[in-house]
PDB file of C-alpha atoms in Angstrom:
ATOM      1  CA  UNK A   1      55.651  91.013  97.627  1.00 47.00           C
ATOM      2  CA  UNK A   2      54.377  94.620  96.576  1.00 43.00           C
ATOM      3  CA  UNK A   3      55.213  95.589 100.541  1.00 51.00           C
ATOM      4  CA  UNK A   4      58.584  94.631 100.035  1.00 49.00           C
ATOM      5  CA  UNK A   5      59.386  96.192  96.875  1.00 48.00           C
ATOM      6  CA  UNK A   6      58.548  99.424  98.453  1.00 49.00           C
ATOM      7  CA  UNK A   7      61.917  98.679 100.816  1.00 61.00           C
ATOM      8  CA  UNK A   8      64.530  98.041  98.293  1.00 70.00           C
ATOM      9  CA  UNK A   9      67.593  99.203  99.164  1.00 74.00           C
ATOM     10  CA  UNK A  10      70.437 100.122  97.191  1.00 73.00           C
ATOM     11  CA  UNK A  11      73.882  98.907  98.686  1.00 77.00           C
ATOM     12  CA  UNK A  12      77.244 100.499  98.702  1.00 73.00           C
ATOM     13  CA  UNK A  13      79.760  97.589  97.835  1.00 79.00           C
ATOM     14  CA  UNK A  14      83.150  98.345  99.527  1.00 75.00           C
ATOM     15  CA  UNK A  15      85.550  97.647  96.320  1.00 78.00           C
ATOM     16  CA  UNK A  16      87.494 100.205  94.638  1.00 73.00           C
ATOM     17  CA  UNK A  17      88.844  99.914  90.906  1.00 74.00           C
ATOM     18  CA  UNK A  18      92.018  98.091  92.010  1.00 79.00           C
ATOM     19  CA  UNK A  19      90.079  95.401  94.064  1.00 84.00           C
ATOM     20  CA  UNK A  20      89.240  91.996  92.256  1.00 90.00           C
ATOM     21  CA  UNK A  21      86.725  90.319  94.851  1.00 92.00           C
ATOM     22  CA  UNK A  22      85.474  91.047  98.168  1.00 89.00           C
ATOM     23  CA  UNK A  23      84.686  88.213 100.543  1.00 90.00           C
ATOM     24  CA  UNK A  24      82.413  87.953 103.684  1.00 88.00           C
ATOM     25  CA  UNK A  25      82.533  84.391 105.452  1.00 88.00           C
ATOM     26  CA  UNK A  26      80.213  84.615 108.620  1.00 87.00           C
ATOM     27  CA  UNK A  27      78.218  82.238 111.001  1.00 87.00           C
ATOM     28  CA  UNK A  28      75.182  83.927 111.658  1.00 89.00           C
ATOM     29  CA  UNK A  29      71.548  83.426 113.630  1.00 88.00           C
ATOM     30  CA  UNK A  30      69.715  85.727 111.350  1.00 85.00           C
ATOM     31  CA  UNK A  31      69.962  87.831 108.273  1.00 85.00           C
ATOM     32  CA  UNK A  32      69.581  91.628 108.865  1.00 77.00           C
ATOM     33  CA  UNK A  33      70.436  93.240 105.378  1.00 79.00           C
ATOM     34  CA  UNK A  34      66.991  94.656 103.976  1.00 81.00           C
ATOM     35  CA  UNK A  35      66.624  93.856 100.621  1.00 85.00           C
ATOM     36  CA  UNK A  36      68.778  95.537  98.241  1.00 86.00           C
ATOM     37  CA  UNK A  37      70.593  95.577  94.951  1.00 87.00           C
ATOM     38  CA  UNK A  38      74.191  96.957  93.583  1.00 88.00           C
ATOM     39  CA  UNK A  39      75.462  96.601  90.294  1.00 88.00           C
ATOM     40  CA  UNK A  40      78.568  94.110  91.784  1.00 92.00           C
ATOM     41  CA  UNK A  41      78.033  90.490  90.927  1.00 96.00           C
ATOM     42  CA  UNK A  42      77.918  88.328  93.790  1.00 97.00           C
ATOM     43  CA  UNK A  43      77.811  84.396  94.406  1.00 98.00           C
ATOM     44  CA  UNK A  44      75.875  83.245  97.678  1.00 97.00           C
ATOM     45  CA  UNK A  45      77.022  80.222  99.883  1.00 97.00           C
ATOM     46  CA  UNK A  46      74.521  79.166 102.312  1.00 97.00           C
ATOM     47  CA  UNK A  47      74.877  76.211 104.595  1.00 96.00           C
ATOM     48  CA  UNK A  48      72.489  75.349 107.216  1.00 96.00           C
ATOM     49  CA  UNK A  49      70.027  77.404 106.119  1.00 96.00           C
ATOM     50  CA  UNK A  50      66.520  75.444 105.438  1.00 96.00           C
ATOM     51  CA  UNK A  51      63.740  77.140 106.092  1.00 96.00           C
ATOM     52  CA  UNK A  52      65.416  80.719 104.805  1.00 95.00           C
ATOM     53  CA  UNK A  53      63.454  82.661 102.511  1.00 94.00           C
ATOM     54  CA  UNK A  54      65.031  83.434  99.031  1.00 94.00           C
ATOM     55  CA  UNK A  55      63.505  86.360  97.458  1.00 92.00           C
ATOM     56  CA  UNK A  56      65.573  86.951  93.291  1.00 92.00           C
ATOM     57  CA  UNK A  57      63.436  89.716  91.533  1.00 89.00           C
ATOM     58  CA  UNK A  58      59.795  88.485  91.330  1.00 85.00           C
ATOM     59  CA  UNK A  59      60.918  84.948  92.964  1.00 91.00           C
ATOM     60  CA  UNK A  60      60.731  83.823  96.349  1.00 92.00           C
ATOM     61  CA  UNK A  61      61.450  80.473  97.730  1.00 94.00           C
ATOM     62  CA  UNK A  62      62.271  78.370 100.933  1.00 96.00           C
ATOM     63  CA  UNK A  63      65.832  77.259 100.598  1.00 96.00           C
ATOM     64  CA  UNK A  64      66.917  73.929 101.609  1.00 95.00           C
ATOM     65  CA  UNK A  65      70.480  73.418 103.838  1.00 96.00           C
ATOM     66  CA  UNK A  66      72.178  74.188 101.534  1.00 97.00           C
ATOM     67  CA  UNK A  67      72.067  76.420  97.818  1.00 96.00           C
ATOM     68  CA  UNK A  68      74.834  78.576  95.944  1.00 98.00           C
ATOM     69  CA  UNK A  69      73.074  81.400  93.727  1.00 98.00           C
ATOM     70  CA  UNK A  70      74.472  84.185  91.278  1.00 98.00           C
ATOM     71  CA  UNK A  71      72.991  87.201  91.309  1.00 97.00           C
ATOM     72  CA  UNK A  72      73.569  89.667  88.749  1.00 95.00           C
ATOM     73  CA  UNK A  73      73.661  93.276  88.359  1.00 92.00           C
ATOM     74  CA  UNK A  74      71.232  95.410  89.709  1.00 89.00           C
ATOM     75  CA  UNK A  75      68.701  92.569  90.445  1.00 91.00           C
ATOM     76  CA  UNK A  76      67.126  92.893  93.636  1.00 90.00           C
ATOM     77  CA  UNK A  77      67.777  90.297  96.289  1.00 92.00           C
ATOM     78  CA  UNK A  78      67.553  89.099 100.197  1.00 92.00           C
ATOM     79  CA  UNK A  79      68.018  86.293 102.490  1.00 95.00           C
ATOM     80  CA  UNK A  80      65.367  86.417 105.393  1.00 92.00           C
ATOM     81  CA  UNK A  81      65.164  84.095 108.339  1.00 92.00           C
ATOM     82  CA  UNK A  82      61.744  83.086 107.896  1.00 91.00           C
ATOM     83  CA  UNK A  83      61.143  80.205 109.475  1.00 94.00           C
ATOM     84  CA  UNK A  84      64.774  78.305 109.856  1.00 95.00           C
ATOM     85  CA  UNK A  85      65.278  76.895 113.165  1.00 93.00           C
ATOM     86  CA  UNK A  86      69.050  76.665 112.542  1.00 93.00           C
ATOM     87  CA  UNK A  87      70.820  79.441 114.571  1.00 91.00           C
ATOM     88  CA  UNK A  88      74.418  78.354 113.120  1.00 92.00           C
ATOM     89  CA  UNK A  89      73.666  79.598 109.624  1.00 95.00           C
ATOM     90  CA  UNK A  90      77.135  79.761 107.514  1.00 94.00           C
ATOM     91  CA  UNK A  91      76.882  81.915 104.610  1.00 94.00           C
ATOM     92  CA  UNK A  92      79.510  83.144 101.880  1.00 94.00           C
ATOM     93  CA  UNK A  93      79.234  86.595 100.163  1.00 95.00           C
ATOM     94  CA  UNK A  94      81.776  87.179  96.973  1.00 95.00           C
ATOM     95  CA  UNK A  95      81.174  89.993  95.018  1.00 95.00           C
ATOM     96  CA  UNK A  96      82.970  91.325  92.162  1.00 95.00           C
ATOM     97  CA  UNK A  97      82.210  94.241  89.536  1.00 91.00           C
ATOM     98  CA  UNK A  98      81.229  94.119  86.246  1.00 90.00           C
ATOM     99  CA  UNK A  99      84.569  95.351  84.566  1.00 90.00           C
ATOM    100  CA  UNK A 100      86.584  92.769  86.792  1.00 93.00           C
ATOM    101  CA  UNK A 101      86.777  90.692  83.419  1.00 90.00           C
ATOM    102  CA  UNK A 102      87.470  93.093  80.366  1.00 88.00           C
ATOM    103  CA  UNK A 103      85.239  92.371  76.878  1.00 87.00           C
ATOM    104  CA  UNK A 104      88.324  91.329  75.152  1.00 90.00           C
ATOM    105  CA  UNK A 105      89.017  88.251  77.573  1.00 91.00           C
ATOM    106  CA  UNK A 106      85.257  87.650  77.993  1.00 91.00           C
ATOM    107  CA  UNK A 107      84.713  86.811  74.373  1.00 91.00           C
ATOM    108  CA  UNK A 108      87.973  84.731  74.134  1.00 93.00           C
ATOM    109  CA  UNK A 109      86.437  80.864  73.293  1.00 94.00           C
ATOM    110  CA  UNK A 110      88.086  79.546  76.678  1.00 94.00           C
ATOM    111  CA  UNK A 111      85.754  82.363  78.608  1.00 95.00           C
ATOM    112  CA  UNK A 112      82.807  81.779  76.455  1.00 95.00           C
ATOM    113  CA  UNK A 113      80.466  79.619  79.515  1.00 96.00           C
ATOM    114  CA  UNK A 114      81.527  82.369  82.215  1.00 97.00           C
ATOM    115  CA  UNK A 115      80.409  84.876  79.582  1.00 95.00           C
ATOM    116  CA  UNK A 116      77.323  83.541  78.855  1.00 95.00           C
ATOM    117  CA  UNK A 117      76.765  82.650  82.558  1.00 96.00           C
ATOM    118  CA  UNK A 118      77.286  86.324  83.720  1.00 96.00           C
ATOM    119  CA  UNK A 119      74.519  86.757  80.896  1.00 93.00           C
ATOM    120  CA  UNK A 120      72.075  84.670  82.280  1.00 94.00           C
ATOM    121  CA  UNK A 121      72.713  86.050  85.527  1.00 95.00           C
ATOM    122  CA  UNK A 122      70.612  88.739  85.414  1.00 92.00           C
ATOM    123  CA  UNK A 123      67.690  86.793  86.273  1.00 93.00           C
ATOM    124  CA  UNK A 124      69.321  84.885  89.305  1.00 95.00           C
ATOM    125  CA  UNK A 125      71.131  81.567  89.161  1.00 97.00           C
ATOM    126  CA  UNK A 126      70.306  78.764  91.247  1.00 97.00           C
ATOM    127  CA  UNK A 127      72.667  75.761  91.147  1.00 97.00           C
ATOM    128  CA  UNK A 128      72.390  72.418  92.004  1.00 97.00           C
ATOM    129  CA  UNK A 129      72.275  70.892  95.626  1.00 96.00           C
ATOM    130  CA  UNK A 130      75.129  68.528  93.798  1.00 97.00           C
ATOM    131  CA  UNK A 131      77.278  70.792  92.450  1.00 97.00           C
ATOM    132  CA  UNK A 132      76.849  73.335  95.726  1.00 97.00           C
ATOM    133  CA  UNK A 133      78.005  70.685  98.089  1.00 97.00           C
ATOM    134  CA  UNK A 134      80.951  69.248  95.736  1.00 96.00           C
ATOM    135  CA  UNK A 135      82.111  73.122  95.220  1.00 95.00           C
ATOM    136  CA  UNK A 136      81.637  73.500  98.996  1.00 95.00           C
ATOM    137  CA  UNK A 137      84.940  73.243 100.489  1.00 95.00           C
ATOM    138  CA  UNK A 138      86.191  75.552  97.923  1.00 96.00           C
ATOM    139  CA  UNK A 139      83.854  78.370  98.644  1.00 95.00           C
ATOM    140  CA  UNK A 140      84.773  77.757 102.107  1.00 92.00           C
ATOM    141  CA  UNK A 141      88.626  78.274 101.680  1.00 92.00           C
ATOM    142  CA  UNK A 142      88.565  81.342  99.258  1.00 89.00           C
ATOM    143  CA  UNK A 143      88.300  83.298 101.853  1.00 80.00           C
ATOM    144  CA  UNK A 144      91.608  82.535 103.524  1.00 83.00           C
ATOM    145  CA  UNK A 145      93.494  82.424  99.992  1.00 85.00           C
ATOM    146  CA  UNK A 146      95.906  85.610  99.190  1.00 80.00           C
ATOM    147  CA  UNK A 147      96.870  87.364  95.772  1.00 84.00           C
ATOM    148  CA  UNK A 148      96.682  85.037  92.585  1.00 91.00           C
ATOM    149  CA  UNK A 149      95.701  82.411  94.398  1.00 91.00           C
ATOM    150  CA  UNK A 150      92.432  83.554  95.211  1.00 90.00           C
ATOM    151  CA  UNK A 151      91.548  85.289  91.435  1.00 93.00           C
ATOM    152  CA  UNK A 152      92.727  81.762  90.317  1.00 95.00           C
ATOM    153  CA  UNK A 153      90.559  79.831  92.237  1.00 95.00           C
ATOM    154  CA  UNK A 154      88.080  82.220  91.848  1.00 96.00           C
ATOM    155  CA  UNK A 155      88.150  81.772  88.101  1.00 96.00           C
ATOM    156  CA  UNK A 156      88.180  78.237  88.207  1.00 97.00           C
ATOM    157  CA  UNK A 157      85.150  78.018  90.685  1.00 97.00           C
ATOM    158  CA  UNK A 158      82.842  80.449  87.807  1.00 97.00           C
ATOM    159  CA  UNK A 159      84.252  78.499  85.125  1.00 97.00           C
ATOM    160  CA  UNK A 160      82.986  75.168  87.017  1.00 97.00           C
ATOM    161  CA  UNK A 161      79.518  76.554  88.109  1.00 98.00           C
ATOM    162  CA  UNK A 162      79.531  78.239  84.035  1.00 97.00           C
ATOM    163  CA  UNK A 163      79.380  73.877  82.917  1.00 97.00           C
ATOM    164  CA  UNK A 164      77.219  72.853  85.893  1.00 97.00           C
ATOM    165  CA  UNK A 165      74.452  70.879  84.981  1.00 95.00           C
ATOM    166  CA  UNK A 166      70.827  71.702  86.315  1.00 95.00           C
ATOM    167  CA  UNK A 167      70.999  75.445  86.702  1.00 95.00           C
ATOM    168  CA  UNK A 168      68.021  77.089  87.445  1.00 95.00           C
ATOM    169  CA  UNK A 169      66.874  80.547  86.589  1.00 94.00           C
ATOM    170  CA  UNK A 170      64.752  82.681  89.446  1.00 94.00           C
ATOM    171  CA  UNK A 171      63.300  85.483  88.430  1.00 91.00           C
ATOM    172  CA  UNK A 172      61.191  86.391  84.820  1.00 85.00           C
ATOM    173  CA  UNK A 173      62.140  89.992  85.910  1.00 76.00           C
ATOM    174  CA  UNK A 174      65.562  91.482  83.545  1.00 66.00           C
ATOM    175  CA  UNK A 175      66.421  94.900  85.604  1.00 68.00           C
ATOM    176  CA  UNK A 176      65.794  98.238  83.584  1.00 59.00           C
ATOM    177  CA  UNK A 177      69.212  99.323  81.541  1.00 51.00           C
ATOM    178  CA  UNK A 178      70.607 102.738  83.800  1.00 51.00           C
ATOM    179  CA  UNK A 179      70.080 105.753  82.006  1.00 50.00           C
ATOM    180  CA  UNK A 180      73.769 105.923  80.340  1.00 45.00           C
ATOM    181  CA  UNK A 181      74.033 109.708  80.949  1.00 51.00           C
ATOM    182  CA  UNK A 182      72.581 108.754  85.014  1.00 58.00           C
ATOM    183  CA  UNK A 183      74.884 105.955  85.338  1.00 65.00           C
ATOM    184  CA  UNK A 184      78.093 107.941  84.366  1.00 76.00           C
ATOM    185  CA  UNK A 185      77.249 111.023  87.074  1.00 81.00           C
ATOM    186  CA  UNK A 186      76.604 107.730  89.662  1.00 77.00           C
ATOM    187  CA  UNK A 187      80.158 106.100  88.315  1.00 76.00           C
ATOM    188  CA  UNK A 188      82.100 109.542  88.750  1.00 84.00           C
ATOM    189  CA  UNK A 189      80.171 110.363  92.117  1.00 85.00           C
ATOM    190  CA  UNK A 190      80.820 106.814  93.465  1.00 80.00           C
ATOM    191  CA  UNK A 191      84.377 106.812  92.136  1.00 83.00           C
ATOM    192  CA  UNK A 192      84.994 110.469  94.203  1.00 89.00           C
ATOM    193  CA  UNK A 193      83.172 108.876  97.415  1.00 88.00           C
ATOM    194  CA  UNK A 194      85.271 106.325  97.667  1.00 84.00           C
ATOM    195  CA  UNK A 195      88.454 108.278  97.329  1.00 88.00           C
ATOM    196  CA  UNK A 196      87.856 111.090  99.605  1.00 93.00           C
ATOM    197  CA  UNK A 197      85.844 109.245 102.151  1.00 92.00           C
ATOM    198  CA  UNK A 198      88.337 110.270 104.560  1.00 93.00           C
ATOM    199  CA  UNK A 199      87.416 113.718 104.684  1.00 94.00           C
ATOM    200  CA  UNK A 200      85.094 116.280 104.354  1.00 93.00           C
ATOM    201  CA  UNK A 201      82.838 116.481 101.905  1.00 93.00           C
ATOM    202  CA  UNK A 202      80.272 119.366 101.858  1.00 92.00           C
ATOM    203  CA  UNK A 203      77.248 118.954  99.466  1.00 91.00           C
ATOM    204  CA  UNK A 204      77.768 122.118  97.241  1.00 92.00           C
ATOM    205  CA  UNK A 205      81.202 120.111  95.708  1.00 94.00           C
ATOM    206  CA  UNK A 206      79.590 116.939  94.962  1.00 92.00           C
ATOM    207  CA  UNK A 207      77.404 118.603  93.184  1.00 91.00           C
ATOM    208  CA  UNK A 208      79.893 120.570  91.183  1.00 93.00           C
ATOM    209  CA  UNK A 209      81.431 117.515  90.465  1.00 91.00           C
ATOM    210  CA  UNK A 210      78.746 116.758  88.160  1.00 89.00           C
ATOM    211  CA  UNK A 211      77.433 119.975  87.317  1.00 92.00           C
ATOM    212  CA  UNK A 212      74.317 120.213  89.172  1.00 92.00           C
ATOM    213  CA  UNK A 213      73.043 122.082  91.611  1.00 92.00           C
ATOM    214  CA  UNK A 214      72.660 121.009  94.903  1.00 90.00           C
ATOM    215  CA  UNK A 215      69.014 120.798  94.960  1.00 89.00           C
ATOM    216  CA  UNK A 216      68.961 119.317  91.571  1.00 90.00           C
ATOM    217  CA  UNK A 217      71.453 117.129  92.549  1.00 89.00           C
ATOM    218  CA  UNK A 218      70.079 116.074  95.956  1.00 85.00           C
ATOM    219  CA  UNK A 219      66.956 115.044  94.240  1.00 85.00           C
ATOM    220  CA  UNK A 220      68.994 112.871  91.673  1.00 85.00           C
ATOM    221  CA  UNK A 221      70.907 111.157  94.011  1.00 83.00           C
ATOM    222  CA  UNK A 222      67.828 110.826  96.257  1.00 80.00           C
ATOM    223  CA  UNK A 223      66.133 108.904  93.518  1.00 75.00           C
ATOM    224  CA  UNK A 224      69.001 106.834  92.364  1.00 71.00           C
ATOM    225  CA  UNK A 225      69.916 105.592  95.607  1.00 70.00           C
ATOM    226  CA  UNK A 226      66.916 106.047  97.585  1.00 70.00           C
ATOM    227  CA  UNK A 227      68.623 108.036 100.225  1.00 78.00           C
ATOM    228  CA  UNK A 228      69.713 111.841 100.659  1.00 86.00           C
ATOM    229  CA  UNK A 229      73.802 112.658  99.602  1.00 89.00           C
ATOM    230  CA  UNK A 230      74.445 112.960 103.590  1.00 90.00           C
ATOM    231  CA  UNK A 231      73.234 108.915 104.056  1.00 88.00           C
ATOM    232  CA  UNK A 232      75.088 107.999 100.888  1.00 86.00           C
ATOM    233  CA  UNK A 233      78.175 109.326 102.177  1.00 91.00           C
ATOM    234  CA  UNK A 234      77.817 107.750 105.604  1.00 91.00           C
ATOM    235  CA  UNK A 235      77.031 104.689 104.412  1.00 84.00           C
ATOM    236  CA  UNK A 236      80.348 104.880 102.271  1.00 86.00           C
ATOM    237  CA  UNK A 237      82.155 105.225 105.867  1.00 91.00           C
ATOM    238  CA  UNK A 238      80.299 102.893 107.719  1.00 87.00           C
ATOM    239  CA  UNK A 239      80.993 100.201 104.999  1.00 81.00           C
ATOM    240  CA  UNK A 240      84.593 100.681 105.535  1.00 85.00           C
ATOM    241  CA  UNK A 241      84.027 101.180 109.184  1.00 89.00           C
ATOM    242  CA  UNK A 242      82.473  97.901 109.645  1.00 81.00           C
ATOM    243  CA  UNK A 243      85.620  96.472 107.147  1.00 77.00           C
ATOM    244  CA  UNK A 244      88.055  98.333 109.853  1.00 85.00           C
ATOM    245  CA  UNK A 245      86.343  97.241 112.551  1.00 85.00           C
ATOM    246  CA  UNK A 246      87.006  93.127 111.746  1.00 75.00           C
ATOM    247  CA  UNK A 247      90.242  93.264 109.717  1.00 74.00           C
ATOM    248  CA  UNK A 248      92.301  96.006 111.826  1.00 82.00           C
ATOM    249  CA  UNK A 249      93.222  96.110 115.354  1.00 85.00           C
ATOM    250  CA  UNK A 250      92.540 100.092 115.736  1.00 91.00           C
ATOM    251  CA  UNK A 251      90.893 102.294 118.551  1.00 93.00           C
ATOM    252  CA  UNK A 252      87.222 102.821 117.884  1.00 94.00           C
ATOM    253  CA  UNK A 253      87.823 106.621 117.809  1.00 94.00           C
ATOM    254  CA  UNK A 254      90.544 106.035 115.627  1.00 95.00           C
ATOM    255  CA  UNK A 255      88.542 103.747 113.052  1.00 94.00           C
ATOM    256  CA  UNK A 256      85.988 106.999 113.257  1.00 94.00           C
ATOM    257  CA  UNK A 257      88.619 109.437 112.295  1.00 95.00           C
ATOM    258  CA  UNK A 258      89.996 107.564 109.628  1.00 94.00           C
ATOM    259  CA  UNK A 259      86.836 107.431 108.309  1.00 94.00           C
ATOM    260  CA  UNK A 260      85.828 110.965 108.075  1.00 95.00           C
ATOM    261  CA  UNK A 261      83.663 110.992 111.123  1.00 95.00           C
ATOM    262  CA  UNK A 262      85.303 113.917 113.004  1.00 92.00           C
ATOM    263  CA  UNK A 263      82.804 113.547 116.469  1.00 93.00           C
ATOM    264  CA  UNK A 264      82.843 109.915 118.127  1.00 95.00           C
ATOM    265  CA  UNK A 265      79.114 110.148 119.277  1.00 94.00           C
ATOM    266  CA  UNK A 266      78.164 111.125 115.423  1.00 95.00           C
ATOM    267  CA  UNK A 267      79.853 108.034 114.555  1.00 95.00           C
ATOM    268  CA  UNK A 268      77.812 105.594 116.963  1.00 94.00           C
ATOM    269  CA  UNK A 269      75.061 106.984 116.468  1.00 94.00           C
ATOM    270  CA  UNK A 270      75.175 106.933 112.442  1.00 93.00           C
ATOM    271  CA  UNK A 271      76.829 103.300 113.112  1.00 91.00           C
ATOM    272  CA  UNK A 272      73.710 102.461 115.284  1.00 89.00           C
ATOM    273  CA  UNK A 273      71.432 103.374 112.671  1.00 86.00           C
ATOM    274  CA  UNK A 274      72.768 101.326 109.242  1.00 82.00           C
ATOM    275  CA  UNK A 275      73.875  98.186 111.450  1.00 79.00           C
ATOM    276  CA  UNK A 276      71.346  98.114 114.023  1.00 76.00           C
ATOM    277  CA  UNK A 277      73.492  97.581 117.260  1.00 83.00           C
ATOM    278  CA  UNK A 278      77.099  99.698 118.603  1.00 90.00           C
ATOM    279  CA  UNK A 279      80.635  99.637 116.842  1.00 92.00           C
ATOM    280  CA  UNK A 280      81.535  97.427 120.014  1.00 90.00           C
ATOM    281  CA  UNK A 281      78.867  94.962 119.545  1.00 85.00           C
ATOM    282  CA  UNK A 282      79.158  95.112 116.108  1.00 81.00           C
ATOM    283  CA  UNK A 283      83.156  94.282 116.726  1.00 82.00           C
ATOM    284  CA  UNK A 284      82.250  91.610 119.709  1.00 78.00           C
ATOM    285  CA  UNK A 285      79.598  89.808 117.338  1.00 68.00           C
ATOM    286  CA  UNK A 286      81.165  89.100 114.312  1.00 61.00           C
ATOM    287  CA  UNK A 287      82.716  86.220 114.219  1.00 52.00           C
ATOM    288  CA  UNK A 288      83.333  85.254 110.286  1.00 57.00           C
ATOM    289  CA  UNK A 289      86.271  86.917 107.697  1.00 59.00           C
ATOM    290  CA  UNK A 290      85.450  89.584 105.704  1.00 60.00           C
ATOM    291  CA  UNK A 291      88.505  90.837 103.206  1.00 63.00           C
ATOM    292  CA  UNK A 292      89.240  92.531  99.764  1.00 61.00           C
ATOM    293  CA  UNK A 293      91.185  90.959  97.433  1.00 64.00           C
TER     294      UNK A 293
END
């Protein structure tokens, strides 16, 4: 466990303010995400997947065929292979941010289980095998469901899960509040990524942005995100490169202009190194749905 905590990863979730969920339905041999943690909420479908390893904060388990878990924010998280045999693992990613449901509707008596689920979230929720496989065929449709009809359903799934019997919690671990002072630089620099993405974007004025200087801020971001401004960024683009890549039927070079990469052997190269194989194969092997809503 201590070797693996010295690999956590922080992840850059592809959803802007105006986005309600984002959903990722694959069939997959293998899971090749380190582990990782971003302050999104996400619920996690797997089917087919005993003998994956589970690891929520300081928990790690061997999952049977099939499990559903909430994570919460900022908890640390990963799916490994381990020692499942299955090589037609289906798994279900929905995330959503924190502010998706305002405080005012939150604390409205209707809301009060998904409330006080998101609360308990924070150490990992494990539902029942029962309730994952009856809620099954929903998870499995969300993905194909447009506009209201998916926040509808989605609201109706987290209400249902909120009343489930049986829940378990994972980890004895609550992640460390952000600094509030930290986590507004992070919100205004993450908020600026993700609308200039698109272009270039020289060190010296992200640093203005939050008046630091660029060594200062370097370091900060360095230790917020465990990675240098430059890999921040490019991980930015290569999240919505990899979006591009399954939704849209674009030119590689194209999907690298478009997303600020100005050289086409940059691009596979940087693509290479976050997703461990070409923006081809990467294009050729995925075979699931992956969409904001």
């Amino acid at each position: 466990m201590v070797d693996i905590l010295k690999k956590i990863h922080r992840e850059i979730v592809t959803l802007s303010s105006e986005d309600s969920f984002l959903v990722e339905d694959r069939t997959k041999e293998f899971f090749d995400y380190p582990i990782h943690y971003h302050p999104e909420y996400e619920l996690n479908f797997i089917l087919n997947g005993k003998g994956v390893r589970r690891i929520i904060g300081d928990s790690m388990e061997e999952i049977d065929d099939v499990e559903l878990v909430l994570v919460g924010p900022n908890l640390y998280h990963v799916w490994e292979k381990h020692v499942c045999a299955n090589t037609k693992i289906r798994e279900v990613t929905i995330q959503f941010q924190i502010d998706l449901f305002e405080e005012g509707f939150l604390h409205r008596s209707v809301m009060r289980p998904i409330r006080e689920m998101f609360d308990r979230s924070t150490h990992g929720i494990l539902f029942s095998k029962e309730v994952s496989l009856s809620i099954k065929d929903r998870i499995l449709k969300v993905a194909k469901m447009d506009g209201m009809d998916n926040f509808m359903e989605m609201l109706s799934i987290l209400y249902d899960l909120a009343i489930s019997r049986n829940q378990r919690l994972l980890s004895t671990l609550t992640p460390e509040p952000p600094n509030l002072e930290h986590s507004k630089k992070i919100k205004k620099l993450y908020e600026f990524v993700q609308q200039n993405y698109a272009r270039k974007i020289t060190l010296t004025e992200a640093a203005d942005l939050v008046n630091m200087s660029s060594v200062s801020f370097n370091r900060f971001i360095k230790k917020r995100t465990g990675k240098t401004f430059v890999d921040y960024l490019n991980e930015v683009r290569i999240g919505y490169a990899s979006k591009f890549l399954v939704e849209r039927d674009l030119a590689i070079s194209e999907i690298a202009f478009i997303c600020g990469f100005n050289s086409i052997a940059n691009f596979n190269r940087v693509f290479k190194k976050n997703k461990n194989r070409t923006p081809t194969k990467f294009r050729e092997d995925f075979s699931g749905i992956k969409r904001i809503l």
